[in-house]
CSV table of C-alpha atoms and ligand atoms in Angstrom, one decimal:
chain,number,residue,atom,x,y,z
A,1,MET,CA,-32.7,-81.1,-27.9
A,2,ILE,CA,-33.5,-84.3,-26.0
A,3,LEU,CA,-37.1,-85.5,-26.4
A,4,PHE,CA,-38.7,-87.4,-23.5
A,5,LYS,CA,-42.0,-89.2,-23.6
A,6,LYS,CA,-41.8,-90.8,-20.1
A,7,THR,CA,-41.9,-89.0,-16.8
A,8,GLY,CA,-39.2,-91.4,-15.4
A,9,ASP,CA,-36.7,-90.6,-18.1
A,10,LEU,CA,-37.2,-86.9,-17.8
A,11,HIS,CA,-37.0,-87.1,-14.0
A,12,ARG,CA,-33.6,-88.9,-14.2
A,13,TRP,CA,-32.2,-86.4,-16.7
A,14,LEU,CA,-33.4,-83.5,-14.6
A,15,ASP,CA,-31.8,-84.9,-11.5
A,16,GLN,CA,-28.4,-85.0,-13.3
A,17,THR,CA,-29.0,-81.5,-14.6
A,18,ARG,CA,-29.8,-80.2,-11.1
A,19,ASN,CA,-26.5,-81.6,-9.8
A,20,SER,CA,-24.7,-79.4,-12.4
A,21,ASN,CA,-26.1,-76.3,-10.6
A,22,ASP,CA,-27.8,-74.9,-13.7
A,23,THR,CA,-31.1,-73.2,-13.0
A,24,ILE,CA,-34.1,-74.8,-14.8
A,25,GLY,CA,-36.6,-72.6,-16.8
A,26,PHE,CA,-39.9,-74.3,-17.8
A,27,VAL,CA,-42.3,-73.4,-20.6
A,28,PRO,CA,-45.5,-75.5,-20.6
A,29,THR,CA,-47.5,-75.4,-23.8
A,30,MET,CA,-50.3,-77.3,-25.7
A,31,GLY,CA,-48.3,-77.2,-28.9
A,32,ALA,CA,-49.4,-75.8,-32.3
A,33,LEU,CA,-46.6,-73.4,-31.5
A,34,HIS,CA,-46.2,-69.8,-32.8
A,35,GLU,CA,-44.1,-66.8,-32.0
A,36,GLY,CA,-45.9,-66.2,-28.7
A,37,HIS,CA,-44.6,-69.5,-27.4
A,38,ILE,CA,-41.2,-69.0,-28.8
A,39,SER,CA,-41.0,-65.6,-27.0
A,40,LEU,CA,-41.4,-67.4,-23.7
A,41,ILE,CA,-38.6,-69.8,-24.6
A,42,ASP,CA,-36.4,-66.8,-25.6
A,43,ILE,CA,-37.1,-65.2,-22.2
A,44,SER,CA,-36.3,-68.4,-20.4
A,45,LYS,CA,-33.1,-68.9,-22.3
A,46,ARG,CA,-31.9,-65.4,-21.3
A,47,SER,CA,-32.2,-66.1,-17.6
A,48,ALA,CA,-32.2,-69.9,-17.0
A,49,GLY,CA,-29.3,-72.3,-17.5
A,50,ILE,CA,-31.5,-75.1,-18.9
A,51,THR,CA,-34.8,-74.6,-20.7
A,52,VAL,CA,-37.4,-77.4,-20.6
A,53,CYS,CA,-40.6,-77.2,-22.7
A,54,SER,CA,-43.6,-79.4,-22.6
A,55,VAL,CA,-46.2,-80.0,-25.4
A,56,PHE,CA,-49.3,-81.7,-24.0
A,57,VAL,CA,-52.9,-81.0,-25.0
A,58,ASN,CA,-54.4,-81.4,-21.6
A,59,PRO,CA,-57.9,-83.1,-21.9
A,60,THR,CA,-59.0,-82.1,-18.3
A,61,GLN,CA,-58.9,-78.4,-19.0
A,62,PHE,CA,-61.4,-78.5,-22.0
A,63,ASN,CA,-64.9,-77.8,-20.9
A,64,ASP,CA,-66.1,-78.3,-24.5
A,65,PRO,CA,-65.3,-81.7,-26.0
A,66,LYS,CA,-65.5,-80.3,-29.5
A,67,ASP,CA,-62.8,-77.8,-28.7
A,68,TYR,CA,-60.5,-80.6,-27.5
A,69,GLN,CA,-61.2,-82.7,-30.6
A,70,LYS,CA,-60.5,-79.8,-32.9
A,71,TYR,CA,-57.4,-78.5,-31.0
A,72,PRO,CA,-54.7,-78.0,-33.7
A,73,ILE,CA,-51.8,-80.5,-33.5
A,74,THR,CA,-48.6,-79.8,-35.5
A,75,ILE,CA,-46.0,-81.8,-33.6
A,76,GLU,CA,-43.4,-82.3,-36.4
A,77,LYS,CA,-43.3,-78.5,-36.9
A,78,ASP,CA,-43.3,-77.9,-33.2
A,79,ILE,CA,-40.3,-80.1,-32.7
A,80,ALA,CA,-38.4,-78.2,-35.5
A,81,LEU,CA,-39.3,-74.8,-33.9
A,82,LEU,CA,-38.2,-75.9,-30.5
A,83,GLU,CA,-35.0,-77.2,-31.8
A,84,ALA,CA,-34.3,-74.0,-33.6
A,85,ALA,CA,-35.2,-72.0,-30.5
A,86,GLY,CA,-32.5,-73.8,-28.6
A,87,VAL,CA,-34.7,-75.7,-26.1
A,88,ASP,CA,-32.7,-78.3,-24.1
A,89,ALA,CA,-35.4,-80.8,-23.4
A,90,LEU,CA,-38.9,-81.4,-24.7
A,91,PHE,CA,-41.4,-83.4,-22.7
A,92,LEU,CA,-44.1,-84.9,-25.0
A,93,PRO,CA,-46.2,-87.3,-22.9
A,94,GLU,CA,-49.3,-89.3,-23.8
A,95,VAL,CA,-52.5,-88.7,-21.8
A,96,GLY,CA,-51.9,-92.0,-19.9
A,97,GLU,CA,-48.5,-90.9,-18.8
A,98,MET,CA,-49.9,-87.7,-17.2
A,99,TYR,CA,-53.1,-89.3,-15.9
A,100,PRO,CA,-52.1,-93.0,-15.1
A,101,ASN,CA,-55.3,-93.4,-13.0
A,102,GLY,CA,-57.6,-91.9,-15.6
A,103,THR,CA,-59.1,-88.4,-16.0
A,104,THR,CA,-62.0,-88.8,-13.6
A,105,ASN,CA,-62.2,-88.4,-9.8
A,106,LEU,CA,-59.3,-86.0,-9.8
A,107,GLU,CA,-58.1,-83.7,-7.0
A,108,ARG,CA,-59.6,-80.3,-6.4
A,109,TYR,CA,-58.0,-77.0,-5.4
A,110,ASP,CA,-59.3,-74.1,-3.4
A,111,LEU,CA,-59.0,-71.4,-6.0
A,112,GLY,CA,-61.5,-69.1,-4.3
A,113,ARG,CA,-63.5,-66.5,-6.3
A,114,LEU,CA,-61.0,-66.5,-9.1
A,115,GLU,CA,-62.4,-69.8,-10.3
A,116,THR,CA,-65.9,-68.4,-10.6
A,117,ILE,CA,-65.4,-65.2,-12.6
A,118,LEU,CA,-64.6,-64.4,-16.3
A,119,GLU,CA,-63.0,-67.6,-17.8
A,120,GLY,CA,-64.0,-69.6,-14.7
A,121,LYS,CA,-67.6,-68.6,-15.2
A,122,TYR,CA,-67.7,-69.3,-18.9
A,123,ARG,CA,-65.6,-72.4,-18.9
A,124,PRO,CA,-66.6,-74.3,-15.8
A,125,GLY,CA,-64.0,-76.8,-14.6
A,126,HIS,CA,-61.3,-75.2,-16.9
A,127,PHE,CA,-59.0,-73.9,-14.2
A,128,ARG,CA,-59.3,-77.2,-12.2
A,129,GLY,CA,-57.9,-78.9,-15.3
A,130,VAL,CA,-55.2,-76.3,-15.6
A,131,CYS,CA,-54.2,-76.9,-11.9
A,132,ARG,CA,-54.2,-80.7,-12.4
A,133,VAL,CA,-51.8,-80.6,-15.3
A,134,MET,CA,-49.6,-77.8,-13.8
A,135,ARG,CA,-49.4,-79.8,-10.5
A,136,ARG,CA,-48.1,-82.8,-12.4
A,137,LEU,CA,-45.8,-80.9,-14.6
A,138,LEU,CA,-44.3,-78.7,-11.8
A,139,ASP,CA,-43.9,-81.7,-9.5
A,140,LEU,CA,-42.0,-83.5,-12.2
A,141,VAL,CA,-39.8,-80.6,-13.6
A,142,ARG,CA,-39.4,-78.7,-10.3
A,143,PRO,CA,-38.2,-75.6,-12.2
A,144,ASP,CA,-36.6,-72.5,-10.7
A,145,ASP,CA,-38.5,-70.3,-13.1
A,146,LEU,CA,-41.8,-70.8,-14.9
A,147,PHE,CA,-42.6,-68.7,-18.0
A,148,MET,CA,-46.2,-68.1,-19.0
A,149,GLY,CA,-48.0,-65.6,-21.2
A,150,SER,CA,-50.0,-62.7,-19.9
A,151,LYS,CA,-52.4,-63.3,-22.8
A,152,ASP,CA,-53.9,-65.9,-20.4
A,153,TYR,CA,-54.1,-63.3,-17.7
A,154,GLN,CA,-56.4,-65.1,-15.3
A,155,GLN,CA,-54.5,-68.4,-15.9
A,156,CYS,CA,-51.3,-66.7,-14.6
A,157,MET,CA,-53.2,-65.7,-11.5
A,158,ILE,CA,-54.6,-69.2,-11.0
A,159,VAL,CA,-51.1,-70.8,-11.4
A,160,GLN,CA,-49.7,-68.2,-8.9
A,161,ARG,CA,-52.4,-69.3,-6.5
A,162,LEU,CA,-51.5,-73.0,-7.1
A,163,ILE,CA,-47.8,-72.2,-6.4
A,164,GLN,CA,-48.9,-70.6,-3.1
A,165,LEU,CA,-51.2,-73.5,-2.2
A,166,MET,CA,-48.4,-76.0,-2.9
A,167,ASP,CA,-45.8,-73.9,-1.2
A,168,TRP,CA,-43.4,-74.2,-4.1
A,169,SER,CA,-40.5,-71.8,-4.5
A,170,VAL,CA,-40.8,-71.5,-8.3
A,171,ARG,CA,-40.8,-68.0,-9.7
A,172,LEU,CA,-43.6,-67.3,-12.2
A,173,HIS,CA,-42.7,-64.8,-14.9
A,174,ARG,CA,-45.7,-63.3,-16.8
A,175,CYS,CA,-44.5,-62.6,-20.3
A,176,PRO,CA,-45.8,-60.0,-22.7
A,177,ILE,CA,-48.5,-60.8,-25.4
A,178,VAL,CA,-47.1,-61.3,-28.9
A,179,ARG,CA,-49.4,-60.0,-31.6
A,180,GLU,CA,-49.7,-60.4,-35.4
A,181,PRO,CA,-48.9,-57.2,-37.4
A,182,ASP,CA,-52.7,-56.3,-37.4
A,183,GLY,CA,-52.8,-56.6,-33.6
A,184,LEU,CA,-54.5,-60.0,-33.2
A,185,ALA,CA,-53.0,-61.8,-30.3
A,186,MET,CA,-51.2,-64.9,-31.5
A,187,SER,CA,-53.0,-68.1,-30.5
A,188,SER,CA,-52.9,-71.7,-31.6
A,189,ARG,CA,-56.7,-71.4,-32.1
A,190,ASN,CA,-56.2,-68.7,-34.8
A,191,ALA,CA,-55.3,-71.6,-37.2
A,192,ARG,CA,-59.0,-72.7,-37.0
A,193,LEU,CA,-60.3,-69.3,-38.4
A,194,SER,CA,-61.4,-69.1,-42.0
A,195,PRO,CA,-59.7,-66.3,-44.0
A,196,ASP,CA,-62.8,-64.0,-43.5
A,197,GLU,CA,-63.0,-64.8,-39.8
A,198,ARG,CA,-59.2,-64.2,-39.5
A,199,GLN,CA,-59.7,-60.7,-40.9
A,200,ARG,CA,-62.6,-59.9,-38.6
A,201,ALA,CA,-60.8,-61.3,-35.6
A,202,THR,CA,-58.6,-58.2,-35.3
A,203,ALA,CA,-61.7,-56.4,-33.9
A,204,ILE,CA,-60.8,-57.8,-30.4
A,205,TYR,CA,-57.6,-55.7,-30.5
A,206,GLN,CA,-59.5,-52.7,-31.9
A,207,ALA,CA,-62.0,-53.0,-29.0
A,208,LEU,CA,-59.2,-53.1,-26.5
A,209,LEU,CA,-57.5,-50.1,-28.1
A,210,ALA,CA,-60.8,-48.2,-27.9
A,211,LEU,CA,-61.2,-49.0,-24.2
A,212,ARG,CA,-57.6,-47.9,-23.6
A,213,SER,CA,-58.3,-44.5,-25.3
A,214,GLY,CA,-61.3,-44.0,-22.9
A,215,ALA,CA,-64.3,-45.3,-24.9
A,216,PRO,CA,-67.1,-46.8,-22.9
A,217,LEU,CA,-67.8,-50.6,-22.8
A,218,SER,CA,-70.7,-50.1,-25.2
A,219,THR,CA,-68.3,-48.9,-27.9
A,220,ALA,CA,-66.2,-52.0,-27.5
A,221,GLU,CA,-69.3,-54.2,-27.7
A,222,GLU,CA,-70.3,-52.4,-30.9
A,223,ILE,CA,-66.9,-53.0,-32.4
A,224,LEU,CA,-67.1,-56.7,-31.7
A,225,ALA,CA,-70.7,-57.0,-32.9
A,226,ALA,CA,-69.8,-55.2,-36.1
A,227,SER,CA,-67.3,-58.0,-36.8
A,228,ARG,CA,-69.8,-60.7,-36.0
A,229,PHE,CA,-68.2,-61.7,-32.7
A,230,ARG,CA,-70.4,-63.3,-30.1
A,231,THR,CA,-69.1,-61.9,-26.8
A,232,ASP,CA,-68.8,-63.9,-23.6
A,233,TYR,CA,-67.5,-61.0,-21.7
A,234,ILE,CA,-65.9,-57.6,-21.9
A,235,SER,CA,-64.7,-56.5,-18.5
A,236,ILE,CA,-62.6,-53.9,-16.9
A,237,CYS,CA,-61.0,-55.2,-13.8
A,238,ASP,CA,-58.6,-54.6,-10.9
A,239,PRO,CA,-55.3,-56.1,-12.2
A,240,GLU,CA,-54.6,-57.8,-8.9
A,241,THR,CA,-58.0,-59.3,-8.0
A,242,LEU,CA,-59.9,-59.3,-11.4
A,243,GLU,CA,-62.9,-57.7,-9.6
A,244,PRO,CA,-64.8,-55.3,-11.9
A,245,VAL,CA,-63.8,-51.7,-11.5
A,246,PRO,CA,-64.6,-48.4,-13.3
A,247,PRO,CA,-62.2,-47.7,-16.2
A,248,SER,CA,-59.0,-45.9,-15.0
A,249,PRO,CA,-55.3,-46.1,-15.8
A,250,ASN,CA,-53.6,-49.4,-14.8
A,251,THR,CA,-56.8,-51.4,-14.8
A,252,VAL,CA,-57.0,-54.4,-17.1
A,253,ALA,CA,-59.6,-54.9,-19.9
A,254,LEU,CA,-60.3,-58.5,-20.7
A,255,ILE,CA,-62.4,-59.9,-23.6
A,256,ALA,CA,-63.5,-63.4,-24.6
A,257,ALA,CA,-65.6,-63.8,-27.7
A,258,PHE,CA,-66.4,-66.3,-30.5
A,259,GLN,CA,-65.5,-65.7,-34.1
A,260,GLY,CA,-67.5,-68.4,-35.8
A,261,GLU,CA,-66.8,-71.5,-33.8
A,262,VAL,CA,-63.5,-70.3,-32.4
A,263,ARG,CA,-63.3,-68.8,-28.9
A,264,LEU,CA,-60.6,-66.1,-28.6
A,265,ILE,CA,-59.4,-64.3,-25.5
A,266,ASP,CA,-57.2,-61.2,-25.2
A,267,ASN,CA,-56.5,-58.4,-22.7
A,268,MET,CA,-54.8,-55.1,-22.3
A,269,ILE,CA,-53.6,-52.9,-19.4
A,270,LEU,CA,-55.4,-49.6,-19.8
B,301,LIG,P1,-51.0,-72.7,-24.9
B,301,LIG,O1,-50.2,-73.6,-25.8
B,301,LIG,O2,-52.0,-71.9,-25.6
B,301,LIG,O3,-51.5,-73.4,-23.6
B,301,LIG,O4,-50.0,-71.6,-24.4
B,301,LIG,C1,-48.8,-71.9,-23.7
B,301,LIG,C2,-48.2,-70.7,-23.1
B,301,LIG,O5,-48.0,-69.7,-24.1
B,301,LIG,C3,-49.2,-70.0,-22.1
B,301,LIG,O6,-48.4,-69.6,-21.0
B,301,LIG,C4,-49.7,-68.9,-22.9
B,301,LIG,O7,-50.1,-67.8,-22.1
B,301,LIG,C5,-48.5,-68.5,-23.8
B,301,LIG,N1,-49.0,-67.8,-25.0
B,301,LIG,C6,-50.0,-68.1,-25.8
B,301,LIG,N2,-50.2,-67.2,-26.8
B,301,LIG,C7,-49.3,-66.2,-26.5
B,301,LIG,C8,-49.0,-64.9,-27.1
B,301,LIG,N3,-49.6,-64.5,-28.2
B,301,LIG,N4,-48.0,-64.2,-26.5
B,301,LIG,C9,-47.3,-64.6,-25.4
B,301,LIG,N5,-47.6,-65.8,-24.8
B,301,LIG,C10,-48.5,-66.6,-25.3
């Protein structure tokens, strides 16, 4: 695996790679890697000739400065995991490399209503930050295929919208959610849970299962409250638009809730 810290170096290497006719698969991450991230790399490696991964904790997508400061960083372990997973190139830029003109007065994107609901409502500015970093990364890597996790359901939709706005030809692949044995969706933020919080955190999965088996929203709320979650939202939505709909097969249930100080999100197709 080749490690790049500078955009110019990665750019030159990618240009040579493109000449060899290999397709480029890209997996963007914020590090503190777990099996969910590695599953995206495995999927990329099965279909793309070259797999590029980035590790960059993007400051512009954090609406809460404490969340940014406390975001777990495990770069040595990440490098070893990526090497073992067979990644061809790792991009590991500093903030100044991604935002040479600083992180204020940045461009805006017309994300429509998607930006104002669910995560957009509870994390103002978050998706603008996601678009800023994805714009820079995709402009640089110009992958044929982009692999993202459907754990971040709304983020996948936002990135698809960005792809459409920018008229890029990259194919976005929404990959399945990887879970711990007790059902908790893997997340870098799980590392911030205390042992008790970690045990209680599985209630999000239990609440989603209850919704899938036909329980009303109030039951899901009770399951979360019984495990001391503070809920931002529990919503059943149209899977294409994320507009709220009555529960029915093939709708999507989405939950965001705090366990202690840690905000977790998860979703499930009903
Ligand atoms: P992050 O490092 O949290 O920004 O995540 C990087 C990518 O990994 C995103 O596309 C996430 O949706 C994806 N991802 C995170 N957790 C999981 C998971 N448990 N299963 C599958 N993909 C995931």
